[in-house]
Amino acid sequence: MVNITKDYFSIPQICGSGQCFRLERLEGEEEIYGLTAMGRYLEIRQAGNSITFDCSEQEFEQIWKNYFDLEEDYEKIIGSIDREDEYLLRAADYGQGIRILRQDLWEMIVSFLISQQNNIKRIRKCITNLCEKYGEKRQTPKGRIYFDFPDAQALAAVPLEELYACNLGYRSRYIHETSLSVVRGEVDLEAVKAMGHEEAKKELMKLCGVGVKVAECICLFALHQTEAFPIDTHINKALAAWYPQGFPFEKYRGYEGTLQQYIFYYDLMKGRERG
DNA sequence: CATCAGGCGAGAC
DNA sequence: GTCTCGCCTGAT
């Protein structure tokens, strides 16, 4: 067990921000979340700014501290927002516990291929299907069963018709083609990890089904390129409503993507409230 | 029944 | 280069 006290950190908000589809609130009354990532399964409990990670000190230091971006000063980021920009201040305040995670590159590629023209609930279901069908089955020391995210080899071996049977719809072909491209080495993921933002984006867009928006999401959530600014329907809507003269990117060089998450989450949640 | 959900590719121009 | 259209599927 590792206990920390941290402000500007909220597991429910990270979960709700839809950047990580394998972080879920567990059944039961207590606020406990389960995360499958980095080939492991981790349970996290939060009460206010007190967070408990169910793992060893060593595992926390070596893996999760970096994964959850705990070294970044989000208070400083939010503090840099233009005091005149009431909308952005409101959005950032609303989602102040969000962090930009450092997730697995291959997992983000497949996850955001699935995300297009799709809703978060169904995206989660599709990913769970893929993991349970094609991911490696594992067990924690306490005996909990979980499934790794299937690698490119595993998915490349799945016939196209079988992917359709996972209810992935037209995204089945994208996953199929992309898996083959990666297995064949047409796009070298290790090389992508070393690239700067523009180059990485261009390289990722060689993959079938990866356009500008999906590429930006992959850059932001896997490569931690916080200058990436994915523009989806929510962001489009918010920018049109609140920034008719254009979003002031020049004020926020290097962390545009972090602000994008506040705007996205705010619009997503407000939409749900209106139901 | 139509529309929407974190878009993309193909084809027309 | 920009624009339009069709696309799997489930929820509302």
PDB file of C-alpha atoms (C1' of nucleotides) in Angstrom:
ATOM      1  CA  MET A   1       0.000   0.000   0.000  1.00  0.00           C
ATOM      2  CA  VAL A   2       1.181   3.484  -0.870  1.00  0.00           C
ATOM      3  CA  ASN A   3      -0.557   6.537   0.560  1.00  0.00           C
ATOM      4  CA  ILE A   4      -0.028   9.979  -0.892  1.00  0.00           C
ATOM      5  CA  THR A   5      -1.610  13.381  -0.435  1.00  0.00           C
ATOM      6  CA  LYS A   6      -2.048  15.223  -3.676  1.00  0.00           C
ATOM      7  CA  ASP A   7      -4.060  18.183  -4.864  1.00  0.00           C
ATOM      8  CA  TYR A   8      -5.059  18.586  -8.479  1.00  0.00           C
ATOM      9  CA  PHE A   9      -5.470  14.838  -8.742  1.00  0.00           C
ATOM     10  CA  SER A  10      -8.792  13.052  -9.086  1.00  0.00           C
ATOM     11  CA  ILE A  11      -9.204   9.440 -10.117  1.00  0.00           C
ATOM     12  CA  PRO A  12     -12.925   9.876 -10.891  1.00  0.00           C
ATOM     13  CA  GLN A  13     -12.107  12.815 -13.164  1.00  0.00           C
ATOM     14  CA  ILE A  14      -9.270  10.981 -14.892  1.00  0.00           C
ATOM     15  CA  CYS A  15     -11.657   8.088 -15.387  1.00  0.00           C
ATOM     16  CA  GLY A  16     -14.417  10.330 -16.712  1.00  0.00           C
ATOM     17  CA  SER A  17     -12.150  12.289 -19.040  1.00  0.00           C
ATOM     18  CA  GLY A  18     -12.113   9.327 -21.403  1.00  0.00           C
ATOM     19  CA  GLN A  19      -8.400   9.139 -22.088  1.00  0.00           C
ATOM     20  CA  CYS A  20      -8.032   5.776 -20.339  1.00  0.00           C
ATOM     21  CA  PHE A  21     -10.631   3.156 -21.149  1.00  0.00           C
ATOM     22  CA  ARG A  22      -9.313   0.519 -18.773  1.00  0.00           C
ATOM     23  CA  LEU A  23      -9.769   2.516 -15.580  1.00  0.00           C
ATOM     24  CA  GLU A  24     -13.135   1.755 -14.041  1.00  0.00           C
ATOM     25  CA  ARG A  25     -14.980   2.255 -10.815  1.00  0.00           C
ATOM     26  CA  LEU A  26     -15.482  -1.085  -9.091  1.00  0.00           C
ATOM     27  CA  GLU A  27     -18.890  -2.297  -7.997  1.00  0.00           C
ATOM     28  CA  GLY A  28     -19.667  -1.405  -4.408  1.00  0.00           C
ATOM     29  CA  GLU A  29     -20.241   1.598  -2.249  1.00  0.00           C
ATOM     30  CA  GLU A  30     -16.671   2.700  -1.753  1.00  0.00           C
ATOM     31  CA  GLU A  31     -14.852   4.816  -4.273  1.00  0.00           C
ATOM     32  CA  ILE A  32     -12.399   2.215  -5.485  1.00  0.00           C
ATOM     33  CA  TYR A  33     -11.115   2.128  -9.038  1.00  0.00           C
ATOM     34  CA  GLY A  34      -9.414  -0.696 -10.915  1.00  0.00           C
ATOM     35  CA  LEU A  35      -6.825  -0.023 -13.614  1.00  0.00           C
ATOM     36  CA  THR A  36      -5.311  -2.470 -16.072  1.00  0.00           C
ATOM     37  CA  ALA A  37      -2.155  -0.992 -17.583  1.00  0.00           C
ATOM     38  CA  MET A  38       1.556  -1.608 -18.002  1.00  0.00           C
ATOM     39  CA  GLY A  39       0.846  -5.349 -17.940  1.00  0.00           C
ATOM     40  CA  ARG A  40      -0.513  -5.034 -14.398  1.00  0.00           C
ATOM     41  CA  TYR A  41      -3.697  -4.549 -12.451  1.00  0.00           C
ATOM     42  CA  LEU A  42      -3.870  -1.799  -9.825  1.00  0.00           C
ATOM     43  CA  GLU A  43      -6.572  -0.737  -7.372  1.00  0.00           C
ATOM     44  CA  ILE A  44      -6.787   2.883  -6.314  1.00  0.00           C
ATOM     45  CA  ARG A  45      -8.892   4.485  -3.604  1.00  0.00           C
ATOM     46  CA  GLN A  46      -9.392   8.189  -3.143  1.00  0.00           C
ATOM     47  CA  ALA A  47     -10.948  10.288  -0.378  1.00  0.00           C
ATOM     48  CA  GLY A  48     -10.444  13.991  -0.923  1.00  0.00           C
ATOM     49  CA  ASN A  49      -6.779  14.617  -1.640  1.00  0.00           C
ATOM     50  CA  SER A  50      -5.726  11.379   0.020  1.00  0.00           C
ATOM     51  CA  ILE A  51      -5.010   8.584  -2.443  1.00  0.00           C
ATOM     52  CA  THR A  52      -4.098   4.977  -1.773  1.00  0.00           C
ATOM     53  CA  PHE A  53      -2.415   2.820  -4.399  1.00  0.00           C
ATOM     54  CA  ASP A  54      -2.607  -0.906  -3.735  1.00  0.00           C
ATOM     55  CA  CYS A  55       0.971  -1.714  -4.703  1.00  0.00           C
ATOM     56  CA  SER A  56       4.495  -1.698  -3.307  1.00  0.00           C
ATOM     57  CA  GLU A  57       6.484   1.468  -2.788  1.00  0.00           C
ATOM     58  CA  GLN A  58       8.895   0.281  -5.444  1.00  0.00           C
ATOM     59  CA  GLU A  59       6.172  -0.345  -8.033  1.00  0.00           C
ATOM     60  CA  PHE A  60       4.680   3.052  -7.292  1.00  0.00           C
ATOM     61  CA  GLU A  61       8.000   4.827  -7.729  1.00  0.00           C
ATOM     62  CA  GLN A  62       9.019   2.915 -10.832  1.00  0.00           C
ATOM     63  CA  ILE A  63       5.710   2.813 -12.672  1.00  0.00           C
ATOM     64  CA  TRP A  64       2.689   4.661 -11.389  1.00  0.00           C
ATOM     65  CA  LYS A  65       4.293   7.947 -10.404  1.00  0.00           C
ATOM     66  CA  ASN A  66       5.276   8.452 -14.006  1.00  0.00           C
ATOM     67  CA  TYR A  67       2.114   6.904 -15.448  1.00  0.00           C
ATOM     68  CA  PHE A  68      -0.107   9.372 -13.561  1.00  0.00           C
ATOM     69  CA  ASP A  69       2.219  12.297 -14.294  1.00  0.00           C
ATOM     70  CA  LEU A  70       2.554  13.052 -10.584  1.00  0.00           C
ATOM     71  CA  GLU A  71       5.638  15.221 -11.047  1.00  0.00           C
ATOM     72  CA  GLU A  72       3.808  17.788 -13.157  1.00  0.00           C
ATOM     73  CA  ASP A  73       2.525  20.950 -11.490  1.00  0.00           C
ATOM     74  CA  TYR A  74      -1.079  21.235 -12.643  1.00  0.00           C
ATOM     75  CA  GLU A  75      -1.781  24.090 -10.263  1.00  0.00           C
ATOM     76  CA  LYS A  76       0.799  26.097 -12.185  1.00  0.00           C
ATOM     77  CA  ILE A  77      -0.780  25.167 -15.519  1.00  0.00           C
ATOM     78  CA  ILE A  78      -4.222  26.255 -14.372  1.00  0.00           C
ATOM     79  CA  GLY A  79      -2.723  29.342 -12.780  1.00  0.00           C
ATOM     80  CA  SER A  80      -1.335  30.432 -16.139  1.00  0.00           C
ATOM     81  CA  ILE A  81      -4.773  30.699 -17.719  1.00  0.00           C
ATOM     82  CA  ASP A  82      -5.710  34.203 -18.851  1.00  0.00           C
ATOM     83  CA  ARG A  83      -7.734  35.747 -16.003  1.00  0.00           C
ATOM     84  CA  GLU A  84     -10.059  37.291 -18.576  1.00  0.00           C
ATOM     85  CA  ASP A  85     -10.904  33.920 -20.101  1.00  0.00           C
ATOM     86  CA  GLU A  86     -13.862  33.014 -17.915  1.00  0.00           C
ATOM     87  CA  TYR A  87     -14.841  29.978 -19.909  1.00  0.00           C
ATOM     88  CA  LEU A  88     -11.406  28.343 -19.765  1.00  0.00           C
ATOM     89  CA  LEU A  89     -11.059  29.176 -16.060  1.00  0.00           C
ATOM     90  CA  ARG A  90     -14.415  27.550 -15.405  1.00  0.00           C
ATOM     91  CA  ALA A  91     -13.570  24.456 -17.451  1.00  0.00           C
ATOM     92  CA  ALA A  92     -10.172  24.033 -15.771  1.00  0.00           C
ATOM     93  CA  ASP A  93     -11.666  24.481 -12.325  1.00  0.00           C
ATOM     94  CA  TYR A  94     -14.327  21.907 -13.111  1.00  0.00           C
ATOM     95  CA  GLY A  95     -11.758  19.302 -14.252  1.00  0.00           C
ATOM     96  CA  GLN A  96      -8.812  20.369 -12.126  1.00  0.00           C
ATOM     97  CA  GLY A  97      -8.035  16.793 -11.034  1.00  0.00           C
ATOM     98  CA  ILE A  98      -7.444  15.549 -14.572  1.00  0.00           C
ATOM     99  CA  ARG A  99      -3.930  14.436 -15.479  1.00  0.00           C
ATOM    100  CA  ILE A 100      -2.488  13.533 -18.841  1.00  0.00           C
ATOM    101  CA  LEU A 101      -1.444   9.914 -18.409  1.00  0.00           C
ATOM    102  CA  ARG A 102       1.506   8.173 -20.069  1.00  0.00           C
ATOM    103  CA  GLN A 103      -0.139   5.173 -21.658  1.00  0.00           C
ATOM    104  CA  ASP A 104       1.007   2.408 -23.957  1.00  0.00           C
ATOM    105  CA  LEU A 105       1.427   3.443 -27.592  1.00  0.00           C
ATOM    106  CA  TRP A 106      -0.124   0.387 -29.225  1.00  0.00           C
ATOM    107  CA  GLU A 107      -3.051   0.393 -26.804  1.00  0.00           C
ATOM    108  CA  MET A 108      -3.773   4.058 -27.576  1.00  0.00           C
ATOM    109  CA  ILE A 109      -3.609   3.458 -31.334  1.00  0.00           C
ATOM    110  CA  VAL A 110      -6.243   0.729 -31.164  1.00  0.00           C
ATOM    111  CA  SER A 111      -8.330   2.499 -28.519  1.00  0.00           C
ATOM    112  CA  PHE A 112      -8.623   5.693 -30.539  1.00  0.00           C
ATOM    113  CA  LEU A 113      -9.302   3.814 -33.770  1.00  0.00           C
ATOM    114  CA  ILE A 114     -12.290   2.420 -31.900  1.00  0.00           C
ATOM    115  CA  SER A 115     -13.231   5.809 -30.453  1.00  0.00           C
ATOM    116  CA  GLN A 116     -14.245   7.431 -33.731  1.00  0.00           C
ATOM    117  CA  GLN A 117     -17.986   8.095 -34.166  1.00  0.00           C
ATOM    118  CA  ASN A 118     -18.491   6.158 -30.966  1.00  0.00           C
ATOM    119  CA  ASN A 119     -19.475   6.824 -27.362  1.00  0.00           C
ATOM    120  CA  ILE A 120     -17.357   6.174 -24.307  1.00  0.00           C
ATOM    121  CA  LYS A 121     -19.550   3.429 -22.933  1.00  0.00           C
ATOM    122  CA  ARG A 122     -19.388   1.453 -26.149  1.00  0.00           C
ATOM    123  CA  ILE A 123     -15.677   2.165 -26.619  1.00  0.00           C
ATOM    124  CA  ARG A 124     -15.049   0.562 -23.221  1.00  0.00           C
ATOM    125  CA  LYS A 125     -17.153  -2.435 -24.155  1.00  0.00           C
ATOM    126  CA  CYS A 126     -15.331  -2.925 -27.457  1.00  0.00           C
ATOM    127  CA  ILE A 127     -11.927  -2.723 -25.749  1.00  0.00           C
ATOM    128  CA  THR A 128     -13.003  -5.146 -23.033  1.00  0.00           C
ATOM    129  CA  ASN A 129     -14.152  -7.557 -25.751  1.00  0.00           C
ATOM    130  CA  LEU A 130     -10.799  -7.364 -27.520  1.00  0.00           C
ATOM    131  CA  CYS A 131      -8.823  -7.867 -24.305  1.00  0.00           C
ATOM    132  CA  GLU A 132     -10.878 -10.802 -23.088  1.00  0.00           C
ATOM    133  CA  LYS A 133     -10.789 -12.493 -26.466  1.00  0.00           C
ATOM    134  CA  TYR A 134      -7.243 -11.845 -27.592  1.00  0.00           C
ATOM    135  CA  GLY A 135      -5.296 -10.546 -24.597  1.00  0.00           C
ATOM    136  CA  GLU A 136      -3.200 -12.670 -22.286  1.00  0.00           C
ATOM    137  CA  LYS A 137      -5.084 -13.859 -19.232  1.00  0.00           C
ATOM    138  CA  ARG A 138      -3.356 -13.020 -15.969  1.00  0.00           C
ATOM    139  CA  GLN A 139      -3.893 -13.131 -12.247  1.00  0.00           C
ATOM    140  CA  THR A 140      -2.835 -10.821  -9.416  1.00  0.00           C
ATOM    141  CA  PRO A 141      -1.219 -12.230  -6.240  1.00  0.00           C
ATOM    142  CA  LYS A 142      -4.649 -11.827  -4.612  1.00  0.00           C
ATOM    143  CA  GLY A 143      -6.208 -13.973  -7.299  1.00  0.00           C
ATOM    144  CA  ARG A 144      -7.989 -11.368  -9.381  1.00  0.00           C
ATOM    145  CA  ILE A 145      -8.216 -12.258 -13.062  1.00  0.00           C
ATOM    146  CA  TYR A 146      -7.421  -9.621 -15.660  1.00  0.00           C
ATOM    147  CA  PHE A 147      -6.488  -9.465 -19.319  1.00  0.00           C
ATOM    148  CA  ASP A 148      -3.584  -7.703 -20.964  1.00  0.00           C
ATOM    149  CA  PHE A 149      -4.219  -5.552 -23.981  1.00  0.00           C
ATOM    150  CA  PRO A 150      -3.603  -7.745 -27.062  1.00  0.00           C
ATOM    151  CA  ASP A 151      -0.425  -6.827 -28.937  1.00  0.00           C
ATOM    152  CA  ALA A 152      -0.180  -6.143 -32.679  1.00  0.00           C
ATOM    153  CA  GLN A 153       0.830  -9.741 -33.431  1.00  0.00           C
ATOM    154  CA  ALA A 154      -2.237 -11.078 -31.676  1.00  0.00           C
ATOM    155  CA  LEU A 155      -4.647  -8.705 -33.420  1.00  0.00           C
ATOM    156  CA  ALA A 156      -3.023  -9.149 -36.824  1.00  0.00           C
ATOM    157  CA  ALA A 157      -3.779 -12.856 -36.538  1.00  0.00           C
ATOM    158  CA  VAL A 158      -7.517 -12.259 -36.075  1.00  0.00           C
ATOM    159  CA  PRO A 159      -9.587 -12.699 -39.259  1.00  0.00           C
ATOM    160  CA  LEU A 160     -11.516  -9.585 -40.271  1.00  0.00           C
ATOM    161  CA  GLU A 161     -14.895 -11.309 -39.893  1.00  0.00           C
ATOM    162  CA  GLU A 162     -14.022 -12.172 -36.316  1.00  0.00           C
ATOM    163  CA  LEU A 163     -13.351  -8.511 -35.525  1.00  0.00           C
ATOM    164  CA  TYR A 164     -16.768  -7.612 -36.935  1.00  0.00           C
ATOM    165  CA  ALA A 165     -18.187 -10.170 -34.516  1.00  0.00           C
ATOM    166  CA  CYS A 166     -16.742  -8.044 -31.671  1.00  0.00           C
ATOM    167  CA  ASN A 167     -19.207  -5.276 -32.689  1.00  0.00           C
ATOM    168  CA  LEU A 168     -16.424  -2.966 -33.805  1.00  0.00           C
ATOM    169  CA  GLY A 169     -18.359  -2.058 -36.932  1.00  0.00           C
ATOM    170  CA  TYR A 170     -16.467  -0.434 -39.795  1.00  0.00           C
ATOM    171  CA  ARG A 171     -13.520   0.139 -37.433  1.00  0.00           C
ATOM    172  CA  SER A 172     -12.784  -3.595 -37.737  1.00  0.00           C
ATOM    173  CA  ARG A 173     -10.998  -3.021 -41.029  1.00  0.00           C
ATOM    174  CA  TYR A 174      -8.929  -0.192 -39.529  1.00  0.00           C
ATOM    175  CA  ILE A 175      -7.755  -2.412 -36.670  1.00  0.00           C
ATOM    176  CA  HIS A 176      -7.017  -5.264 -39.056  1.00  0.00           C
ATOM    177  CA  GLU A 177      -4.999  -3.151 -41.511  1.00  0.00           C
ATOM    178  CA  THR A 178      -3.211  -1.209 -38.780  1.00  0.00           C
ATOM    179  CA  SER A 179      -2.172  -4.390 -36.954  1.00  0.00           C
ATOM    180  CA  LEU A 180      -0.735  -5.787 -40.180  1.00  0.00           C
ATOM    181  CA  SER A 181       1.164  -2.552 -40.889  1.00  0.00           C
ATOM    182  CA  VAL A 182       2.761  -2.630 -37.463  1.00  0.00           C
ATOM    183  CA  VAL A 183       3.628  -6.334 -37.610  1.00  0.00           C
ATOM    184  CA  ARG A 184       5.183  -5.851 -41.050  1.00  0.00           C
ATOM    185  CA  GLY A 185       7.219  -2.963 -39.676  1.00  0.00           C
ATOM    186  CA  GLU A 186       5.741  -0.449 -42.136  1.00  0.00           C
ATOM    187  CA  VAL A 187       5.356   1.845 -39.154  1.00  0.00           C
ATOM    188  CA  ASP A 188       7.986   1.359 -36.448  1.00  0.00           C
ATOM    189  CA  LEU A 189       6.388   2.151 -33.093  1.00  0.00           C
ATOM    190  CA  GLU A 190       9.701   2.276 -31.246  1.00  0.00           C
ATOM    191  CA  ALA A 191      10.904   4.872 -33.733  1.00  0.00           C
ATOM    192  CA  VAL A 192       7.664   6.855 -33.311  1.00  0.00           C
ATOM    193  CA  LYS A 193       8.325   7.071 -29.565  1.00  0.00           C
ATOM    194  CA  ALA A 194      11.519   8.984 -30.265  1.00  0.00           C
ATOM    195  CA  MET A 195       9.952  11.443 -32.719  1.00  0.00           C
ATOM    196  CA  GLY A 196       8.854  15.018 -32.143  1.00  0.00           C
ATOM    197  CA  HIS A 197       5.195  15.913 -32.437  1.00  0.00           C
ATOM    198  CA  GLU A 198       4.854  16.786 -36.126  1.00  0.00           C
ATOM    199  CA  GLU A 199       6.923  13.824 -37.281  1.00  0.00           C
ATOM    200  CA  ALA A 200       5.156  11.363 -34.977  1.00  0.00           C
ATOM    201  CA  LYS A 201       1.767  12.615 -36.116  1.00  0.00           C
ATOM    202  CA  LYS A 202       2.699  12.247 -39.765  1.00  0.00           C
ATOM    203  CA  GLU A 203       4.042   8.744 -39.176  1.00  0.00           C
ATOM    204  CA  LEU A 204       0.950   7.610 -37.233  1.00  0.00           C
ATOM    205  CA  MET A 205      -1.291   8.885 -40.038  1.00  0.00           C
ATOM    206  CA  LYS A 206       0.242   6.258 -42.324  1.00  0.00           C
ATOM    207  CA  LEU A 207      -1.869   3.768 -40.378  1.00  0.00           C
ATOM    208  CA  CYS A 208      -5.287   2.919 -41.817  1.00  0.00           C
ATOM    209  CA  GLY A 209      -8.035   4.684 -39.892  1.00  0.00           C
ATOM    210  CA  VAL A 210      -5.700   7.176 -38.239  1.00  0.00           C
ATOM    211  CA  GLY A 211      -6.548  10.714 -39.316  1.00  0.00           C
ATOM    212  CA  VAL A 212      -5.581  14.041 -37.768  1.00  0.00           C
ATOM    213  CA  LYS A 213      -7.820  13.779 -34.704  1.00  0.00           C
ATOM    214  CA  VAL A 214      -6.927  10.203 -33.783  1.00  0.00           C
ATOM    215  CA  ALA A 215      -3.221  10.896 -34.358  1.00  0.00           C
ATOM    216  CA  GLU A 216      -3.364  13.877 -31.987  1.00  0.00           C
ATOM    217  CA  CYS A 217      -5.028  11.756 -29.315  1.00  0.00           C
ATOM    218  CA  ILE A 218      -2.317   9.116 -29.628  1.00  0.00           C
ATOM    219  CA  CYS A 219       0.406  11.769 -29.427  1.00  0.00           C
ATOM    220  CA  LEU A 220      -1.181  13.289 -26.322  1.00  0.00           C
ATOM    221  CA  PHE A 221      -2.074  10.175 -24.351  1.00  0.00           C
ATOM    222  CA  ALA A 222       0.718   7.783 -25.318  1.00  0.00           C
ATOM    223  CA  LEU A 223       3.662   9.990 -26.261  1.00  0.00           C
ATOM    224  CA  HIS A 224       2.766  12.671 -23.698  1.00  0.00           C
ATOM    225  CA  GLN A 225       3.150  15.358 -26.332  1.00  0.00           C
ATOM    226  CA  THR A 226       1.129  17.924 -24.437  1.00  0.00           C
ATOM    227  CA  GLU A 227       1.309  20.355 -27.353  1.00  0.00           C
ATOM    228  CA  ALA A 228      -1.067  18.043 -29.263  1.00  0.00           C
ATOM    229  CA  PHE A 229      -4.578  19.493 -29.450  1.00  0.00           C
ATOM    230  CA  PRO A 230      -7.128  16.950 -30.711  1.00  0.00           C
ATOM    231  CA  ILE A 231     -10.198  18.637 -32.182  1.00  0.00           C
ATOM    232  CA  ASP A 232     -13.330  16.500 -31.959  1.00  0.00           C
ATOM    233  CA  THR A 233     -17.024  17.331 -31.956  1.00  0.00           C
ATOM    234  CA  HIS A 234     -16.956  18.590 -28.356  1.00  0.00           C
ATOM    235  CA  ILE A 235     -13.932  20.823 -28.863  1.00  0.00           C
ATOM    236  CA  ASN A 236     -15.331  22.062 -32.165  1.00  0.00           C
ATOM    237  CA  LYS A 237     -18.578  22.983 -30.492  1.00  0.00           C
ATOM    238  CA  ALA A 238     -16.850  24.729 -27.565  1.00  0.00           C
ATOM    239  CA  LEU A 239     -14.427  26.626 -29.805  1.00  0.00           C
ATOM    240  CA  ALA A 240     -17.258  27.827 -32.031  1.00  0.00           C
ATOM    241  CA  ALA A 241     -19.284  28.969 -29.028  1.00  0.00           C
ATOM    242  CA  TRP A 242     -16.545  30.565 -26.927  1.00  0.00           C
ATOM    243  CA  TYR A 243     -13.719  31.421 -29.311  1.00  0.00           C
ATOM    244  CA  PRO A 244     -15.335  32.784 -32.480  1.00  0.00           C
ATOM    245  CA  GLN A 245     -12.047  34.594 -33.222  1.00  0.00           C
ATOM    246  CA  GLY A 246     -10.042  31.416 -32.643  1.00  0.00           C
ATOM    247  CA  PHE A 247      -8.482  29.758 -29.605  1.00  0.00           C
ATOM    248  CA  PRO A 248      -5.442  31.684 -28.283  1.00  0.00           C
ATOM    249  CA  PHE A 249      -2.924  28.868 -28.778  1.00  0.00           C
ATOM    250  CA  GLU A 250      -0.002  31.277 -28.604  1.00  0.00           C
ATOM    251  CA  LYS A 251      -0.663  31.913 -24.911  1.00  0.00           C
ATOM    252  CA  TYR A 252      -0.337  28.267 -23.985  1.00  0.00           C
ATOM    253  CA  ARG A 253       2.524  26.848 -26.023  1.00  0.00           C
ATOM    254  CA  GLY A 254       3.553  23.377 -24.900  1.00  0.00           C
ATOM    255  CA  TYR A 255       0.483  22.454 -22.893  1.00  0.00           C
ATOM    256  CA  GLU A 256      -2.389  23.095 -25.281  1.00  0.00           C
ATOM    257  CA  GLY A 257      -3.368  19.441 -24.957  1.00  0.00           C
ATOM    258  CA  THR A 258      -3.800  19.668 -21.198  1.00  0.00           C
ATOM    259  CA  LEU A 259      -6.205  22.569 -21.634  1.00  0.00           C
ATOM    260  CA  GLN A 260      -7.963  20.627 -24.385  1.00  0.00           C
ATOM    261  CA  GLN A 261      -8.758  17.958 -21.807  1.00  0.00           C
ATOM    262  CA  TYR A 262     -10.381  20.466 -19.462  1.00  0.00           C
ATOM    263  CA  ILE A 263     -12.546  21.797 -22.285  1.00  0.00           C
ATOM    264  CA  PHE A 264     -13.427  18.314 -23.521  1.00  0.00           C
ATOM    265  CA  TYR A 265     -14.336  17.020 -20.069  1.00  0.00           C
ATOM    266  CA  TYR A 266     -16.348  20.128 -19.212  1.00  0.00           C
ATOM    267  CA  ASP A 267     -18.392  19.945 -22.409  1.00  0.00           C
ATOM    268  CA  LEU A 268     -18.855  16.182 -22.058  1.00  0.00           C
ATOM    269  CA  MET A 269     -20.131  16.443 -18.491  1.00  0.00           C
ATOM    270  CA  LYS A 270     -22.340  19.467 -19.141  1.00  0.00           C
ATOM    271  CA  GLY A 271     -23.890  17.576 -22.036  1.00  0.00           C
ATOM    272  CA  ARG A 272     -24.686  14.669 -19.740  1.00  0.00           C
ATOM    273  CA  GLU A 273     -26.257  16.955 -17.137  1.00  0.00           C
ATOM    274  CA  ARG A 274     -28.657  18.274 -19.737  1.00  0.00           C
ATOM    275  CA  GLY A 275     -29.200  14.607 -20.612  1.00  0.00           C
TER     276      GLY A 275
ATOM    277  C1'  DC B   1     -38.081   6.741 -37.105  1.00  0.00           C
ATOM    278  C1'  DA B   2     -34.060  10.108 -37.090  1.00  0.00           C
ATOM    279  C1'  DT B   3     -30.040  11.458 -34.890  1.00  0.00           C
ATOM    280  C1'  DC B   4     -25.833  11.177 -32.439  1.00  0.00           C
ATOM    281  C1'  DA B   5     -21.516   9.262 -30.402  1.00  0.00           C
ATOM    282  C1'  DG B   6     -14.193  11.977 -28.998  1.00  0.00           C
ATOM    283  C1'  DG B   7     -13.795  10.608 -37.682  1.00  0.00           C
ATOM    284  C1'  DC B   8     -11.950   8.614 -41.613  1.00  0.00           C
ATOM    285  C1'  DG B   9     -11.298   7.263 -46.458  1.00  0.00           C
ATOM    286  C1'  DA B  10     -12.585   7.655 -51.132  1.00  0.00           C
ATOM    287  C1'  DG B  11     -14.010  10.147 -54.845  1.00  0.00           C
ATOM    288  C1'  DA B  12     -15.348  14.590 -57.160  1.00  0.00           C
ATOM    289  C1'  DC B  13     -13.867  18.979 -58.316  1.00  0.00           C
TER     290       DC B  13
ATOM    291  C1'  DG C   1      -6.260  21.453 -51.577  1.00  0.00           C
ATOM    292  C1'  DT C   2     -11.465  21.419 -49.931  1.00  0.00           C
ATOM    293  C1'  DC C   3     -16.097  19.287 -49.897  1.00  0.00           C
ATOM    294  C1'  DT C   4     -19.401  15.601 -49.568  1.00  0.00           C
ATOM    295  C1'  DC C   5     -20.924  11.167 -48.486  1.00  0.00           C
ATOM    296  C1'  DG C   6     -21.260   6.541 -46.594  1.00  0.00           C
ATOM    297  C1'  DC C   7     -20.180   3.861 -42.770  1.00  0.00           C
ATOM    298  C1'  DC C   8     -21.193  -0.432 -38.033  1.00  0.00           C
ATOM    299  C1'  DT C   9     -23.699  -0.231 -33.884  1.00  0.00           C
ATOM    300  C1'  DG C  10     -26.360   0.895 -29.750  1.00  0.00           C
ATOM    301  C1'  DA C  11     -28.777   4.462 -27.111  1.00  0.00           C
ATOM    302  C1'  DT C  12     -32.324   7.920 -26.926  1.00  0.00           C
TER     303       DT C  12
END
